[in-house]
Tab-separated table of C-alpha atoms in Angstrom:
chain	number	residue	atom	x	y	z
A	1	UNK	CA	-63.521	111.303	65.595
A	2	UNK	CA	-59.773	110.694	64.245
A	3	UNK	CA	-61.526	110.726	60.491
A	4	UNK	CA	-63.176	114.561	61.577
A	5	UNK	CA	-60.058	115.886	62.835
A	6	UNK	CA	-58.094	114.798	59.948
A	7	UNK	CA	-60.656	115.978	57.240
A	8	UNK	CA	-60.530	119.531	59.489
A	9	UNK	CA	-56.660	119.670	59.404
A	10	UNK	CA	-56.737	118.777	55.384
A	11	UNK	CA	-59.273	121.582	54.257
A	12	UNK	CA	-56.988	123.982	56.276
A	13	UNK	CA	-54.222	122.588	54.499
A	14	UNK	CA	-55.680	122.881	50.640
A	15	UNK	CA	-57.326	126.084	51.780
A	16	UNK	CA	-53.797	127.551	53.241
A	17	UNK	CA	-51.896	126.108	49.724
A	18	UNK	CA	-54.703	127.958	47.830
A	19	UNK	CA	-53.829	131.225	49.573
A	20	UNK	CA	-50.001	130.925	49.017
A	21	UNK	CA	-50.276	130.037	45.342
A	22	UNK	CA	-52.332	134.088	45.587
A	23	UNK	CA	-49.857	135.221	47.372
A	24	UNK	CA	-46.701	133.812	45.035
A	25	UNK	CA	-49.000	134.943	41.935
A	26	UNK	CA	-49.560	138.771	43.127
A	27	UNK	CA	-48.799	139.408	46.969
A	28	UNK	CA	-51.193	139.972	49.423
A	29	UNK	CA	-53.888	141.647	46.452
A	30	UNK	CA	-53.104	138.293	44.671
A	31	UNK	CA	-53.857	136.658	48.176
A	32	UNK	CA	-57.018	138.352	47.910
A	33	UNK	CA	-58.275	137.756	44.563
A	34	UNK	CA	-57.528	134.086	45.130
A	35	UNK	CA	-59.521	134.298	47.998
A	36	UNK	CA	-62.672	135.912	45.978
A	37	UNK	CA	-62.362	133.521	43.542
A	38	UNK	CA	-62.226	130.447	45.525
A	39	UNK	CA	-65.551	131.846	47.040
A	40	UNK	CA	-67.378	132.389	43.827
A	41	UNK	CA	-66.282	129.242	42.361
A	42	UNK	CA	-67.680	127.484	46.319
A	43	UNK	CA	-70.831	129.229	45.840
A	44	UNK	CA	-71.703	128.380	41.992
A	45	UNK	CA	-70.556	124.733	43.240
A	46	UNK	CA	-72.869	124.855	46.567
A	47	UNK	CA	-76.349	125.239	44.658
A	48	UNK	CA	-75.673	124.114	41.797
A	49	UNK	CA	-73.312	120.687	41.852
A	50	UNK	CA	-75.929	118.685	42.227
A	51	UNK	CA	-78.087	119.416	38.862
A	52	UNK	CA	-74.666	119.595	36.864
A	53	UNK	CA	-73.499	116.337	38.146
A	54	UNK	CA	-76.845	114.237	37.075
A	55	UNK	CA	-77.102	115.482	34.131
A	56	UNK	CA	-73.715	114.741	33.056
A	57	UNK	CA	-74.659	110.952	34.214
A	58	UNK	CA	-78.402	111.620	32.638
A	59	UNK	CA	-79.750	110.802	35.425
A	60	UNK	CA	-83.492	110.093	35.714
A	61	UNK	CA	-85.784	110.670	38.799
A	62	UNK	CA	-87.618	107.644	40.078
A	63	UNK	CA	-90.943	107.251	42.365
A	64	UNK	CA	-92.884	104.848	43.914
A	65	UNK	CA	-94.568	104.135	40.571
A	66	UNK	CA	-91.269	103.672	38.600
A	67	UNK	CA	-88.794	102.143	40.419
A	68	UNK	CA	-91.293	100.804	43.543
A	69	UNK	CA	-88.727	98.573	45.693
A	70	UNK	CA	-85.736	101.227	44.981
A	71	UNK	CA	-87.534	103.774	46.106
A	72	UNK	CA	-89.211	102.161	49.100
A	73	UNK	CA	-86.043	100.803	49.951
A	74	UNK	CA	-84.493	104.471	50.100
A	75	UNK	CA	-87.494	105.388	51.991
A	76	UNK	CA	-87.087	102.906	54.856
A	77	UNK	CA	-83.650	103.865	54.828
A	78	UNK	CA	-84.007	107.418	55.356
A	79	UNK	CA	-86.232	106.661	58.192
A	80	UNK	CA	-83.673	105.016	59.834
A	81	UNK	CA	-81.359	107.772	59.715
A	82	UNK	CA	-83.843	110.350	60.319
A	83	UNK	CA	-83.002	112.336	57.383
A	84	UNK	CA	-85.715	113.908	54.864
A	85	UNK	CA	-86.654	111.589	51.892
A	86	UNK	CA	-83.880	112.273	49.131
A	87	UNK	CA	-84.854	112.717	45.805
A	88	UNK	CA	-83.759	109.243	43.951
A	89	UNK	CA	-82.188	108.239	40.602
A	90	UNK	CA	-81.544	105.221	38.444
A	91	UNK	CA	-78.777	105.866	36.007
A	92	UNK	CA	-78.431	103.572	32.149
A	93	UNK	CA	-75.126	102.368	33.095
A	94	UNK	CA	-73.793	98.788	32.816
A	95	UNK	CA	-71.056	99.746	35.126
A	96	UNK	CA	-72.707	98.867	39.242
A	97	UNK	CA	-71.904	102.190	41.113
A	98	UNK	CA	-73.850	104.653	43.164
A	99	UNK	CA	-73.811	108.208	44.709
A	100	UNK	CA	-75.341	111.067	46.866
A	101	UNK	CA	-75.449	114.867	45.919
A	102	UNK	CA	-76.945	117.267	47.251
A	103	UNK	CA	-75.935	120.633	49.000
A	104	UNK	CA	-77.446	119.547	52.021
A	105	UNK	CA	-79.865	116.832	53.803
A	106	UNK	CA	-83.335	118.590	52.833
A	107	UNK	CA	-81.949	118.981	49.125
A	108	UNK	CA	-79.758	115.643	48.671
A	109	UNK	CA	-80.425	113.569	46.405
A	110	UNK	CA	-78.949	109.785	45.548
A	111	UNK	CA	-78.169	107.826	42.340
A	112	UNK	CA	-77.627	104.177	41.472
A	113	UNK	CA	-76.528	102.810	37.779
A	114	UNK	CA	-78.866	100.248	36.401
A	115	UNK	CA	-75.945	98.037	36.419
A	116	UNK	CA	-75.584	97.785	40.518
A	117	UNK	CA	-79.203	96.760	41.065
A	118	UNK	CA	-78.547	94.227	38.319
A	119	UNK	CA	-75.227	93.531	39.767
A	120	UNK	CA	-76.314	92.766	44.067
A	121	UNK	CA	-79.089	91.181	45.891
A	122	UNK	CA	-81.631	93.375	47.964
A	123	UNK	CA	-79.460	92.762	50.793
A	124	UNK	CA	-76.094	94.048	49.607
A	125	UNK	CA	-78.210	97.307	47.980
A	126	UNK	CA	-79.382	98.031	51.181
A	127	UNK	CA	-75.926	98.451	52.516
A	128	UNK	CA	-74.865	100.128	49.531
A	129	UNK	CA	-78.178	102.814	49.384
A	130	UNK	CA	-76.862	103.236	53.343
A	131	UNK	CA	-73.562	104.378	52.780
A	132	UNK	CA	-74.564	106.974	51.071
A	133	UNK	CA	-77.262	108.313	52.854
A	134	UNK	CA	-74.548	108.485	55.493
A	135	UNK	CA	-72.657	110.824	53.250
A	136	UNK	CA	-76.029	113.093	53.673
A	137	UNK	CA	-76.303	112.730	56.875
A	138	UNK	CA	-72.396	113.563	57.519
A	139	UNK	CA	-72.497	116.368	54.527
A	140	UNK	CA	-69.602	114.888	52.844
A	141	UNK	CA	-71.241	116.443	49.872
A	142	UNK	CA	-70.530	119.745	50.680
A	143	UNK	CA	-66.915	119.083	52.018
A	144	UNK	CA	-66.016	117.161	49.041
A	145	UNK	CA	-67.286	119.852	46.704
A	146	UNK	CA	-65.299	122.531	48.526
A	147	UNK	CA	-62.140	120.302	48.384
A	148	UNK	CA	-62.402	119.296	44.518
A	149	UNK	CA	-63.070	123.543	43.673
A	150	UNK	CA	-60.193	124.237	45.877
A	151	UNK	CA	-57.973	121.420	43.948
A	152	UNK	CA	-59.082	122.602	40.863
A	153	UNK	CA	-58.570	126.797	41.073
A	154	UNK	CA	-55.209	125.506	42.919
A	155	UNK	CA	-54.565	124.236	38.864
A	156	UNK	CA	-56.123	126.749	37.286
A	157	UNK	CA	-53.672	129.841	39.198
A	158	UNK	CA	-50.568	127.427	38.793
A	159	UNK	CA	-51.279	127.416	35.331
A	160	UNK	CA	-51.948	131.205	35.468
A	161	UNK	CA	-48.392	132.096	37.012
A	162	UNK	CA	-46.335	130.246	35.071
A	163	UNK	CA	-47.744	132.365	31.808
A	164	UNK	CA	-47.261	134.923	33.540
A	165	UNK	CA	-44.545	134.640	36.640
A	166	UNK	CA	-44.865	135.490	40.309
A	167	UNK	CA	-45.103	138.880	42.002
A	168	UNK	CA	-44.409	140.081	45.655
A	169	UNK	CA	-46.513	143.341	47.066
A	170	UNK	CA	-44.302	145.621	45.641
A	171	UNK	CA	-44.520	144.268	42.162
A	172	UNK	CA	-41.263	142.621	41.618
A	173	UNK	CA	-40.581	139.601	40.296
A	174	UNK	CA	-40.287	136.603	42.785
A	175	UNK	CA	-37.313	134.020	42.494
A	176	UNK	CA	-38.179	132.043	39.573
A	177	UNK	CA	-37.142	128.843	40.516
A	178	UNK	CA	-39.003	128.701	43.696
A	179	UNK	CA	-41.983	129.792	41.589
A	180	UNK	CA	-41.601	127.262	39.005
A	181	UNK	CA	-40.737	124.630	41.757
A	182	UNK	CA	-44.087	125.718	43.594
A	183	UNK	CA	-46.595	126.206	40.110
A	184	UNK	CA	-45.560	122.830	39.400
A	185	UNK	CA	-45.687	120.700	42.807
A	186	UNK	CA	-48.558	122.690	44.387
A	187	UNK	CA	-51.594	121.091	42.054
A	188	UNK	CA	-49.712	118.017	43.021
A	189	UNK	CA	-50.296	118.835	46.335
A	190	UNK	CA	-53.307	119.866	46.017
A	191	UNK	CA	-54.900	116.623	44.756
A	192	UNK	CA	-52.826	114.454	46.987
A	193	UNK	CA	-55.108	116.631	49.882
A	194	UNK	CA	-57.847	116.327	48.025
A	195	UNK	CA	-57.722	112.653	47.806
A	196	UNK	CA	-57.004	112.288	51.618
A	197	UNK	CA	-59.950	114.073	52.317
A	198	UNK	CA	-62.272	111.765	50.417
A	199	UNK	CA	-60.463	108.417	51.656
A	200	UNK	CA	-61.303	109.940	55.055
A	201	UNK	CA	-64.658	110.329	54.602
A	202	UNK	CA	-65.677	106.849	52.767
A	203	UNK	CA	-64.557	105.109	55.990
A	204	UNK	CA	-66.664	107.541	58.046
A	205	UNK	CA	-69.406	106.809	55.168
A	206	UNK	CA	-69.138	102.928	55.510
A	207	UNK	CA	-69.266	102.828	59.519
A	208	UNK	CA	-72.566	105.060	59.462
A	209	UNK	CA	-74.027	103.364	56.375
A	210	UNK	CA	-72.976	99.913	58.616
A	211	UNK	CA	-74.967	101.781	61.011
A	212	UNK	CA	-78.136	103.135	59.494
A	213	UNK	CA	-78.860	99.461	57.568
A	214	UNK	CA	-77.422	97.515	61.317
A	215	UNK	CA	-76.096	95.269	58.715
A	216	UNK	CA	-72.001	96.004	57.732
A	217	UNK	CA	-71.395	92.142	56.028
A	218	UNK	CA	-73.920	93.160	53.593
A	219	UNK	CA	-72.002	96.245	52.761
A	220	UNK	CA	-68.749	94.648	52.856
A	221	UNK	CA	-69.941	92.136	50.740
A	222	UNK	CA	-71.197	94.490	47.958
A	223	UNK	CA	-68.014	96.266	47.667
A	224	UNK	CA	-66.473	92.996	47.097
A	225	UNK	CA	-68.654	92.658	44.539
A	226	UNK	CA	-69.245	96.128	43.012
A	227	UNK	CA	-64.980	95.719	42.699
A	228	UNK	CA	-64.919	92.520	40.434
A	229	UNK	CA	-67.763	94.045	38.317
A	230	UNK	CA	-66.275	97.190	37.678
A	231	UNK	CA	-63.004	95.908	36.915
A	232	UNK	CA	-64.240	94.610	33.468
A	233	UNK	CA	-66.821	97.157	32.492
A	234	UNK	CA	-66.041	100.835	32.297
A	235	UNK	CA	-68.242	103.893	33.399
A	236	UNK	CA	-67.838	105.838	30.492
A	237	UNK	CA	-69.288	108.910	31.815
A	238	UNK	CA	-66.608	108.898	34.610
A	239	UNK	CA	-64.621	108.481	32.478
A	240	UNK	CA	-64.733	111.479	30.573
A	241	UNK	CA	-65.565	113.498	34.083
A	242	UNK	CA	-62.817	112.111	36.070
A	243	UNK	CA	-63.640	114.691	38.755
A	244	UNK	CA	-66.174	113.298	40.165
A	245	UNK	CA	-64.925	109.702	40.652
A	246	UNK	CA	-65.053	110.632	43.883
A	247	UNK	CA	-68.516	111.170	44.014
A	248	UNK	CA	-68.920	107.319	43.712
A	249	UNK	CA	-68.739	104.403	46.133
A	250	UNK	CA	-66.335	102.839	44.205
A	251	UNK	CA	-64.234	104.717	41.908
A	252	UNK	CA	-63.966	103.535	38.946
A	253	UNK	CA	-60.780	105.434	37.967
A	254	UNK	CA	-58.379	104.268	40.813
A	255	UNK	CA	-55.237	101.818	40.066
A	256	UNK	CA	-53.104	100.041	42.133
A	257	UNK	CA	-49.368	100.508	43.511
A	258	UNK	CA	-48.397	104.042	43.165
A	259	UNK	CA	-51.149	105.002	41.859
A	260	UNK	CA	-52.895	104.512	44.814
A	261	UNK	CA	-51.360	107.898	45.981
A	262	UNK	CA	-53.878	109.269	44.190
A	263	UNK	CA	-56.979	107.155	44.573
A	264	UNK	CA	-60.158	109.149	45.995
A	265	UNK	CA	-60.779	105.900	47.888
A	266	UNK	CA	-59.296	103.533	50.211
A	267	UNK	CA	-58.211	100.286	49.320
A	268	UNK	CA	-61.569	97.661	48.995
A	269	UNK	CA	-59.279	95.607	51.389
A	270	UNK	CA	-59.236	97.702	54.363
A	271	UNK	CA	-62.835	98.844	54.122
A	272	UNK	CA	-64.086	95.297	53.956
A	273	UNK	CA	-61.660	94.290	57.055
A	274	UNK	CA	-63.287	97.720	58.934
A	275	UNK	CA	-66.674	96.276	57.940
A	276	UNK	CA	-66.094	93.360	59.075
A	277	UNK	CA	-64.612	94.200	62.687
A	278	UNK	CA	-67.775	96.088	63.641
A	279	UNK	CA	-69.722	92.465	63.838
């Protein structure tokens, strides 16, 4: 419940940061067309996230036929949360990782790299395949979309007014300083709420994925895993889409230290330790 409330109080936050970047940029019409914008950007993102996502990873579709104890596995798994079957992919990458997309729980869809089924036993999978059918059955997808468009307009209209400089509703010039100050800190901001908002949801994602598989050491001991892996081989597609990092159960972009700040996850540490309390 604490993880809802603060996801809640976050969008409000990147969504009222959006609107004040409008307003610095043209008054309350700049308000406006930040607003319209931010809604065309959600929409094209809504229906259509999920095909431009797998095809940057070239993901393929699996069946019964193909990939016959992935799939089945999904299967059961979906069952157990009561959620429609997803649509299922197997991605050619060394690098063990997985994710859901999806606008929704009747069109979601989830992805594993070839590397990850090489990478855990059945067991550990299981757990993994879980976690993010419970970001379907949550519709993190949709949250998380909204959040990284927001983030990302939030760049695009600081970049935007500090071409071309802040204007109040009469027209006049705002106080340059505070403008710069803003246009530079605000897609700062932005991404620091951004990230929040994810961290907050993969804890909510491993408890219910703990849930749907009834088996949270198997999870917490595939994140253990999928962490020592990843630290020596690179996803390369990631890698040139940073943005959706967060997409992934473990992102395979974060650092440590201060760069933690801005980290789409939470440490492996303290998801393991939250897994492991719920025995």
């Amino acid at each position: 419940m604490f993880n809802l409330l603060k996801t809640a109080v976050l969008m409000a936050a990147i969504t009222a940061l959006f609107m004040a970047i409008g307003a610095l940029l043209g008054g309350r019409s700049g308000m406006m067309l930040a607003l319209a914008i931010a809604v065309a950007m959600n929409f094209f993102s809504y229906w259509f996230s999920d095909k431009l996502v797998l095809r940057m990873y070239n993901a393929q579709e699996v069946d019964e036929s193909s990939a016959p104890q992935f799939y089945r596995m999904v299967r059961e798994l979906a069952q157990r949360a009561q959620l429609p079957m997803p649509r299922v992919y197997l991605i050619n990458e060394d690098a063990p990782n997985a994710f859901a997309t999806g606008r929704n729980p009747e069109n979601a869809a989830v992805a594993a790299t070839t590397g990850i089924l090489r990478a855990l036993s059945d067991r550990e999978l299981r757990g993994v395949m879980a976690h993010e059918l419970a970001h379907v059955k949550h519709r993190d997808i949709l949250i998380s979309t909204i959040s990284a468009t927001m983030a990302g307009a939030i760049g695009m209209l600081a970049n935007f007014a500090m071409l071309f400089g802040g204007r109040d509703d009469e027209g006049r010039p705002t106080n340059p300083i505070v403008s710069i100050l803003v246009m530079l800190l605000a897609p700062i901001a932005a991404s620091l709420i951004q990230m929040a908002i994810s961290r907050a949801r993969e804890f909510e994602a491993d408890r219910g994925g703990a849930e749907i598989s009834g088996d949270p050491q198997a999870l917490a001991s595939a994140l253990q895993k999928i962490q020592r892996y990843a630290q020596g081989i690179p996803l390369e597609t990631a890698e040139r889409h940073p943005e959706t990092a967060q997409m992934m159960i473990m992102n395979p972009l974060s650092g440590g230290g201060w760069k933690g700040l801005f980290s789409t996850h939470p440490s492996t540490e303290e998801r393991v330790a939250r897994l492991l309390a719920m025995r």
